[in-house]
Each structure stands twice: as C-alpha cells, then as structure tokens.
Coordinates of N, CA, C and O in Angstrom, one line a residue:
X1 N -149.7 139.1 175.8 CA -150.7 139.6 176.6 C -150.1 140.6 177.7 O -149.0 140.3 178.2
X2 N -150.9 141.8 177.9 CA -149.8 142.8 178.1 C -150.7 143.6 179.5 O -151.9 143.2 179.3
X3 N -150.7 144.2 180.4 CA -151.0 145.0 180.7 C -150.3 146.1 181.5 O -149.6 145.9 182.6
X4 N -150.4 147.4 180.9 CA -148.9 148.2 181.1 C -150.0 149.4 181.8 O -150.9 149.9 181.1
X5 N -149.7 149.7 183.1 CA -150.1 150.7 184.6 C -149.2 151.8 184.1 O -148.1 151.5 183.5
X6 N -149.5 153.2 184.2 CA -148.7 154.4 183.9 C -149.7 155.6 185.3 O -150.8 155.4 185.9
X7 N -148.9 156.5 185.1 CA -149.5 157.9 186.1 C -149.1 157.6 187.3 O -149.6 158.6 187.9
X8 N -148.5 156.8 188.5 CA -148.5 157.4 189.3 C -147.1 158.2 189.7 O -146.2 158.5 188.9
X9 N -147.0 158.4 190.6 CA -146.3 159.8 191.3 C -146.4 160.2 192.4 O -147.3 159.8 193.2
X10 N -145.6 160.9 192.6 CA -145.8 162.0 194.3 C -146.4 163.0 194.6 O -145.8 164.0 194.8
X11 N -147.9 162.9 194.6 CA -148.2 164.4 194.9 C -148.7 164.4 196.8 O -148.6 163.4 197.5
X12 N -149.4 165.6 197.3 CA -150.0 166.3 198.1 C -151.1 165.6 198.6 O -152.1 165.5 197.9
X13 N -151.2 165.2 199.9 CA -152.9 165.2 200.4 C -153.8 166.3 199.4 O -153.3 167.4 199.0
X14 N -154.9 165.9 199.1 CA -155.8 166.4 198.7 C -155.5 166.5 197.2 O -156.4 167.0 196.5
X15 N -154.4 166.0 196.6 CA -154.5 166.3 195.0 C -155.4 165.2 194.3 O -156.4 164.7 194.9
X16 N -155.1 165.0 193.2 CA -155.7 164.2 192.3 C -154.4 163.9 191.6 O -153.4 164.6 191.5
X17 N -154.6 162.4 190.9 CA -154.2 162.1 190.4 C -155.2 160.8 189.2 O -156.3 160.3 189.4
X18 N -154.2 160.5 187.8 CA -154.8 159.9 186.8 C -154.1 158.8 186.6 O -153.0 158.8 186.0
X19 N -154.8 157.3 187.2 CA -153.9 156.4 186.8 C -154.1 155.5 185.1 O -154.5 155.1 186.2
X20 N -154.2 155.1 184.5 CA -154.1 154.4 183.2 C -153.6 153.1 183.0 O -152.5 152.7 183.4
X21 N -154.6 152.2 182.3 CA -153.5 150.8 182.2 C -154.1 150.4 180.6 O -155.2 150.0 180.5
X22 N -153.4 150.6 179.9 CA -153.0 149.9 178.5 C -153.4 148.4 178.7 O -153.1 147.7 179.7
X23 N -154.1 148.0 177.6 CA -154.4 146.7 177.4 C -153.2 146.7 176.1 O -152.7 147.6 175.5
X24 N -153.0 145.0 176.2 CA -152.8 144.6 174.5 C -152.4 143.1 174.4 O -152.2 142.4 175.5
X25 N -152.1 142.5 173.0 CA -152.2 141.2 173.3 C -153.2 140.3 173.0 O -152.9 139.3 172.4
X26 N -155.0 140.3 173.6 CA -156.0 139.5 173.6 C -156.7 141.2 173.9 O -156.3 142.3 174.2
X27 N -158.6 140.2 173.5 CA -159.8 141.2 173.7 C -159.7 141.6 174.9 O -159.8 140.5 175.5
X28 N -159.7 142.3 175.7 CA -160.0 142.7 177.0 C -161.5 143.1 177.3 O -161.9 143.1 178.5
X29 N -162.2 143.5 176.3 CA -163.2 144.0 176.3 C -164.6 143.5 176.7 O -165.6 144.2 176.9
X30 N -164.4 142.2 176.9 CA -165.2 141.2 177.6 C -164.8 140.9 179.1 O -165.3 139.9 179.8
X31 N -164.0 141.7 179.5 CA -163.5 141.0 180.9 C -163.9 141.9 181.9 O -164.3 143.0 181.5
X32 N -163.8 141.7 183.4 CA -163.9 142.6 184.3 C -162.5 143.4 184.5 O -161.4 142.8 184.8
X33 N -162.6 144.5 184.4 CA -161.2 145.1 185.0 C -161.6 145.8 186.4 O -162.6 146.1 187.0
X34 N -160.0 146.0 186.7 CA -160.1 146.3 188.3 C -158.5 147.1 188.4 O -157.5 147.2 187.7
X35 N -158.8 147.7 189.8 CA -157.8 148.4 189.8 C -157.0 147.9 191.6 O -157.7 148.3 192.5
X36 N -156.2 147.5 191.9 CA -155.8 146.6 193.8 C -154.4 147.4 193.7 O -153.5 147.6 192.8
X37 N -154.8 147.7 195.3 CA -153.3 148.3 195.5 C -152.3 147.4 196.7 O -152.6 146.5 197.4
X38 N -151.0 147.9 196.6 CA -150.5 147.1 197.7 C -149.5 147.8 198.6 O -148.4 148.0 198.1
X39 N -149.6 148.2 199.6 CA -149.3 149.0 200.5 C -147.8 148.5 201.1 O -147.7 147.2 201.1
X40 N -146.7 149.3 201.5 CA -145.5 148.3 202.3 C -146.2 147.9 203.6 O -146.8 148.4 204.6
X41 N -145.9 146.7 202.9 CA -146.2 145.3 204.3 C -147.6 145.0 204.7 O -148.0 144.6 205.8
X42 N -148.3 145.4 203.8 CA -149.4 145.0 203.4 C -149.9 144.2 202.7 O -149.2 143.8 201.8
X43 N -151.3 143.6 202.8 CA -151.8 142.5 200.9 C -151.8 143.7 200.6 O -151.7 144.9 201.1
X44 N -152.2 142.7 199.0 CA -152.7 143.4 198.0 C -154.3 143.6 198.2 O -155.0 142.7 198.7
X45 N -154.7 144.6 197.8 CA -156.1 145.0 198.2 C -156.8 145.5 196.9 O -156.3 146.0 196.0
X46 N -158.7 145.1 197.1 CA -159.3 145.6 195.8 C -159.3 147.5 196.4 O -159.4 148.0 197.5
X47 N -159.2 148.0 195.0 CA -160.0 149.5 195.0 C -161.2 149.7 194.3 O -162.1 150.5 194.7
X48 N -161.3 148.8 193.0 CA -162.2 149.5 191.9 C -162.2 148.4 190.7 O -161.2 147.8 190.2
X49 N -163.2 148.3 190.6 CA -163.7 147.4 189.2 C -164.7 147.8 188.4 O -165.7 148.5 188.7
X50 N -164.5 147.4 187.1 CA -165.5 148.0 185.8 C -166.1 146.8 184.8 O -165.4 146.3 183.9
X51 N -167.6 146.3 185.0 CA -167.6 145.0 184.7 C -167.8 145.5 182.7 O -168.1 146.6 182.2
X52 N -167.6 144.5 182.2 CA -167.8 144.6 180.8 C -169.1 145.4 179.9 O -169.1 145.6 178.7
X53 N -170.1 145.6 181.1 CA -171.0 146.2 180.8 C -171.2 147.5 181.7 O -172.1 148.1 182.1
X54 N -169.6 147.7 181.8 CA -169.2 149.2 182.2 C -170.1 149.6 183.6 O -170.4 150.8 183.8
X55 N -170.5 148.5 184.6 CA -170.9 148.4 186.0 C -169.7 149.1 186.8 O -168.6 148.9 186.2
X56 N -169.4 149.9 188.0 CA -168.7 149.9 188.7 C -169.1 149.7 190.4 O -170.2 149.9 190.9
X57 N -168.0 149.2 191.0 CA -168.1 149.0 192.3 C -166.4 149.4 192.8 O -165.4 149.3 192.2
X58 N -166.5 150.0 194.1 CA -165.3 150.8 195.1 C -165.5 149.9 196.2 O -166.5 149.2 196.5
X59 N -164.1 149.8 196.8 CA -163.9 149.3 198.1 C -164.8 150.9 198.9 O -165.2 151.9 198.3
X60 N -164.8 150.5 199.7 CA -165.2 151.7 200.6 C -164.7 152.7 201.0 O -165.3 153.8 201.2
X61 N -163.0 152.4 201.3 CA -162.4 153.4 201.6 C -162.1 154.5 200.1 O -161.6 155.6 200.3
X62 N -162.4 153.9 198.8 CA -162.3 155.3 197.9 C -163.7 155.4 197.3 O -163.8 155.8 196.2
X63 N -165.0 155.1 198.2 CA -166.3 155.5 197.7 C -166.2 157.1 197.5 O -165.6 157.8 198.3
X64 N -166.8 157.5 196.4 CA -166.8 158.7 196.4 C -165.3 160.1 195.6 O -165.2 161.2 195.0
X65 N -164.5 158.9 196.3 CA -163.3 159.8 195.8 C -162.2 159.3 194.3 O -161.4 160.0 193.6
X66 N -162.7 157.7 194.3 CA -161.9 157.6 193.0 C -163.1 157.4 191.7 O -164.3 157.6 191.9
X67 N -162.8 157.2 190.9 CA -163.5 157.0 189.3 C -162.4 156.1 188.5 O -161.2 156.3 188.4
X68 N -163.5 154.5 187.9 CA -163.1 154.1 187.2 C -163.7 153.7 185.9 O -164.7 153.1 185.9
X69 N -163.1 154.1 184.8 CA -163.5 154.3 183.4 C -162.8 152.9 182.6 O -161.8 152.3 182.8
X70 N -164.0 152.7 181.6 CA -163.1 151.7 180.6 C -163.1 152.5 179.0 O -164.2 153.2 178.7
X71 N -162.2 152.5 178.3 CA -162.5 152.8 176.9 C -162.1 151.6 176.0 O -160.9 151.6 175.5
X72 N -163.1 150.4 175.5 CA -162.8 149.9 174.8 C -162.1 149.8 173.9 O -161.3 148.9 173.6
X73 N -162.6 151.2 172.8 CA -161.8 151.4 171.6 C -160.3 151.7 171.5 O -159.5 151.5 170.6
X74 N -160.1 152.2 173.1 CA -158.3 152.3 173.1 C -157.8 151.8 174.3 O -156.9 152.1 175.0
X75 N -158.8 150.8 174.3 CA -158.1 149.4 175.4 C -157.5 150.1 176.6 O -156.4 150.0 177.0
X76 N -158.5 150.9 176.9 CA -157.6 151.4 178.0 C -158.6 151.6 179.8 O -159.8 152.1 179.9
X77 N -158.0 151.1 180.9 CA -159.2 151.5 181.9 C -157.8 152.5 182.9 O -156.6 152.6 183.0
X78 N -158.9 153.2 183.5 CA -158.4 154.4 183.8 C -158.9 154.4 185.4 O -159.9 153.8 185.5
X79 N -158.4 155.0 186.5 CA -158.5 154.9 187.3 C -158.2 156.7 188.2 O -157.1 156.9 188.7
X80 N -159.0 157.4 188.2 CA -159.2 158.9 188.3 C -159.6 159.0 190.0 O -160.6 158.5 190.5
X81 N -158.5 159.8 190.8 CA -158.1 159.8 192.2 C -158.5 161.3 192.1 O -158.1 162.3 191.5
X82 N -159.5 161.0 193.1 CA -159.4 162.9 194.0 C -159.3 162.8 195.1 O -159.8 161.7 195.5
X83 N -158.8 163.7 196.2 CA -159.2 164.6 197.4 C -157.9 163.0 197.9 O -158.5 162.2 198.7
X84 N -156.3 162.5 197.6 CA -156.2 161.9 197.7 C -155.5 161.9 200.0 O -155.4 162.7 200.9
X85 N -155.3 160.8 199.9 CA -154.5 160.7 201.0 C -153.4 159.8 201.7 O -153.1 158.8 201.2
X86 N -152.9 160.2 202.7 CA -151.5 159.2 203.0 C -151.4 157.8 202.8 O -150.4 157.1 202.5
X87 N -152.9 157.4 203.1 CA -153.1 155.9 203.4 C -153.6 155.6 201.6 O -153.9 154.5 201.2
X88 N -153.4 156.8 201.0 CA -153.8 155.9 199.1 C -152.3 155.3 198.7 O -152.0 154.6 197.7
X89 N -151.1 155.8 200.2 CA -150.3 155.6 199.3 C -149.6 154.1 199.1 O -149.4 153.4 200.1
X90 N -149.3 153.6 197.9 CA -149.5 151.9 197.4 C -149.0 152.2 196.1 O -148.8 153.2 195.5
X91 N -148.7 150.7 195.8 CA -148.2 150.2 194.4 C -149.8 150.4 194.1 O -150.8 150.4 194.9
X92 N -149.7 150.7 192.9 CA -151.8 150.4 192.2 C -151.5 149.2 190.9 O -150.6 149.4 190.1
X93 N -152.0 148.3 190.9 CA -152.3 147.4 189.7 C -153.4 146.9 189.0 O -154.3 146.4 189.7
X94 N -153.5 146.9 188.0 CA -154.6 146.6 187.4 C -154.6 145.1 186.7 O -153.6 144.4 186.4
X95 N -155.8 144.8 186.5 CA -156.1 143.3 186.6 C -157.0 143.0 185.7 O -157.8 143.9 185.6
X96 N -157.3 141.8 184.7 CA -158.6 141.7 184.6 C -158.6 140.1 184.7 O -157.8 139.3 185.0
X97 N -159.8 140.1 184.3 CA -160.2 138.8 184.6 C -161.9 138.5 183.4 O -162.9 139.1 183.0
X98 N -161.4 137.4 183.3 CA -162.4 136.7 181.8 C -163.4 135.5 182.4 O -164.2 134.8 181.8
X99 N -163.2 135.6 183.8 CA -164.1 134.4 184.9 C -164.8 134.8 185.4 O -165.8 134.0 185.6
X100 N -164.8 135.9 186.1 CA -166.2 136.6 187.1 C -166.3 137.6 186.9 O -165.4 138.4 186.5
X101 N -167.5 137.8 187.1 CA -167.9 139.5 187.1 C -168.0 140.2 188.6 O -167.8 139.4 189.5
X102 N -168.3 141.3 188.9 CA -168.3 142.1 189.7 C -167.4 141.9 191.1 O -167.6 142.6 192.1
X103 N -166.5 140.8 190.9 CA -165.5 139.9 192.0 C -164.6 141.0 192.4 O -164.4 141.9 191.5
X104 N -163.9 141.0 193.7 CA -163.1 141.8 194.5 C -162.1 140.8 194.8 O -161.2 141.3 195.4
X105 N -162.0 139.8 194.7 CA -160.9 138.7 194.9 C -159.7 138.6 194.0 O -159.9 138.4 192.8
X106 N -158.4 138.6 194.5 CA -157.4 138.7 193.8 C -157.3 137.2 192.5 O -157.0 137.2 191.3
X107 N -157.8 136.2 193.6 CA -157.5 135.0 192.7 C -158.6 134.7 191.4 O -158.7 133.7 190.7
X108 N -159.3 136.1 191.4 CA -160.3 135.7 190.2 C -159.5 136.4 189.2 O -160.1 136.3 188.1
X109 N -158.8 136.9 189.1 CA -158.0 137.8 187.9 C -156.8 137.0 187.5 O -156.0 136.5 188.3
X110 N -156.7 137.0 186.2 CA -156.2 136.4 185.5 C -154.7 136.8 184.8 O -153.8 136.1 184.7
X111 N -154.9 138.3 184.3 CA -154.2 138.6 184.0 C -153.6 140.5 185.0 O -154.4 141.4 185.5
X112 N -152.0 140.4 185.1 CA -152.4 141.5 185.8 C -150.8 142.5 185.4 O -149.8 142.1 184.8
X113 N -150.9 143.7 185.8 CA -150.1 144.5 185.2 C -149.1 144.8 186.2 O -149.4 144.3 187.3
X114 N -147.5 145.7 186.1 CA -146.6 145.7 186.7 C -146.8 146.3 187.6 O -146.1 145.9 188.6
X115 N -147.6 147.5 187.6 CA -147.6 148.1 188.9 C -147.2 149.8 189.0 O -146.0 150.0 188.5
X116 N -147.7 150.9 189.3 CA -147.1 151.9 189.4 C -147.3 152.1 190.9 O -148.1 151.5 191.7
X117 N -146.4 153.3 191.2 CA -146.6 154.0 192.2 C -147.2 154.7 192.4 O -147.4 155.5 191.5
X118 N -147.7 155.0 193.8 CA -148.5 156.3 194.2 C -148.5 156.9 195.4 O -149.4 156.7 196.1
X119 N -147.3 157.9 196.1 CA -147.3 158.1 196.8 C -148.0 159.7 197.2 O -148.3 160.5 196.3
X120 N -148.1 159.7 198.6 CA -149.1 160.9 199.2 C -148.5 161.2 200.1 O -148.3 160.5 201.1
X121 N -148.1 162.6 199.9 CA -147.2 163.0 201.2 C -147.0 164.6 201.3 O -146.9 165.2 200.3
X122 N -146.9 165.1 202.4 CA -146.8 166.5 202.6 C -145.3 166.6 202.3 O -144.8 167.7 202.4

C-alpha cells in the first residue's frame, strides 16, 4: 500500500504550483483523500480534502487559491496551488482514509504518503 507525493519545489510568491500523489497497493477509490501540510516547528495541518463522491472542502487559509482533484482511473489526487505564498511554505502530504468522510483530523487517516516539499520564496 503505497502512497507516493511528487511536484513540489521552489518557486516565487504568486506562482503556482502542481502537487500529485499516486495511489497503489489497495482501492483508494472509496476513501477520503486529503492533502496536510507541515511547516518547521509546526503540526501537521489539514489543507484540502476530496470525499469519494468527489466533495471538496479547504482549510481557510487556501479557500479560493488551491484545487483538489481525484482521478480514479489513474489513482491519482492532485493538489493545484495558485497565487502561492511564504506561509504555503511546508512538507505537503497526502492521506486517505477508509473511516470518515469529509474529516480534517489527522487521526482519521489511515494511510499516508512521504511527503514533498514546497518552498516559497523571493
């Protein structure tokens, strides 16, 4: 059971960036996925979730500026950053979970991925 985070990087206040997490291993397709970041010396925090019936819900601080996608057929949920900023900058990980739906709580996820980076910086 696998979940493998790709895209992040270093860009610019105001860029965009595309984050991606590979499923594999079991169905995922029934589960809630989510996207939590973790800042130095910070928790880990929710950003973004996609319930199985392709619902979404944002922390507040990326209302408006991120997008999160699921594609079943290529097991893949995606996590699409615009207009980004200093404070996006964090490990991002993606998560899912086969026990609750529309949950923002770390301890409801089950399974979770390694982690990429995302730094924001002039």
């Amino acid at each position: 059971v696998q979940l493998q985070a790709s895209g992040g990087g270093l860009v610019q206040p105001g860029d965009s960036l595309r984050l991606s997490c590979v499923t594999s291993g079991r169905d995922f397709n029934q589960d809630t996925m989510a996207w939590f970041r973790q800042a130095p010396g910070k928790e880990r925090e929710f950003v973004a979730g996609i319930g199985r019936l392709f619902t979404t819900y944002y922390a507040d601080s990326v209302k408006g500026r991120f997008t999160i996608t699921r594609d079943n057929v290529k097991r893949l949920v995606s996590l699409q950053m615009t207009a980004l900023k200093s404070e996006d900058t964090a490990v991002y990980f993606c998560g899912a979970s086969f026990r609750a739906t529309q949950t923002t709580r770390q301890v409801d996820f089950d399974f979770w991925g390694q982690g990429t980076q995302v730094t924001v910086s002039s």
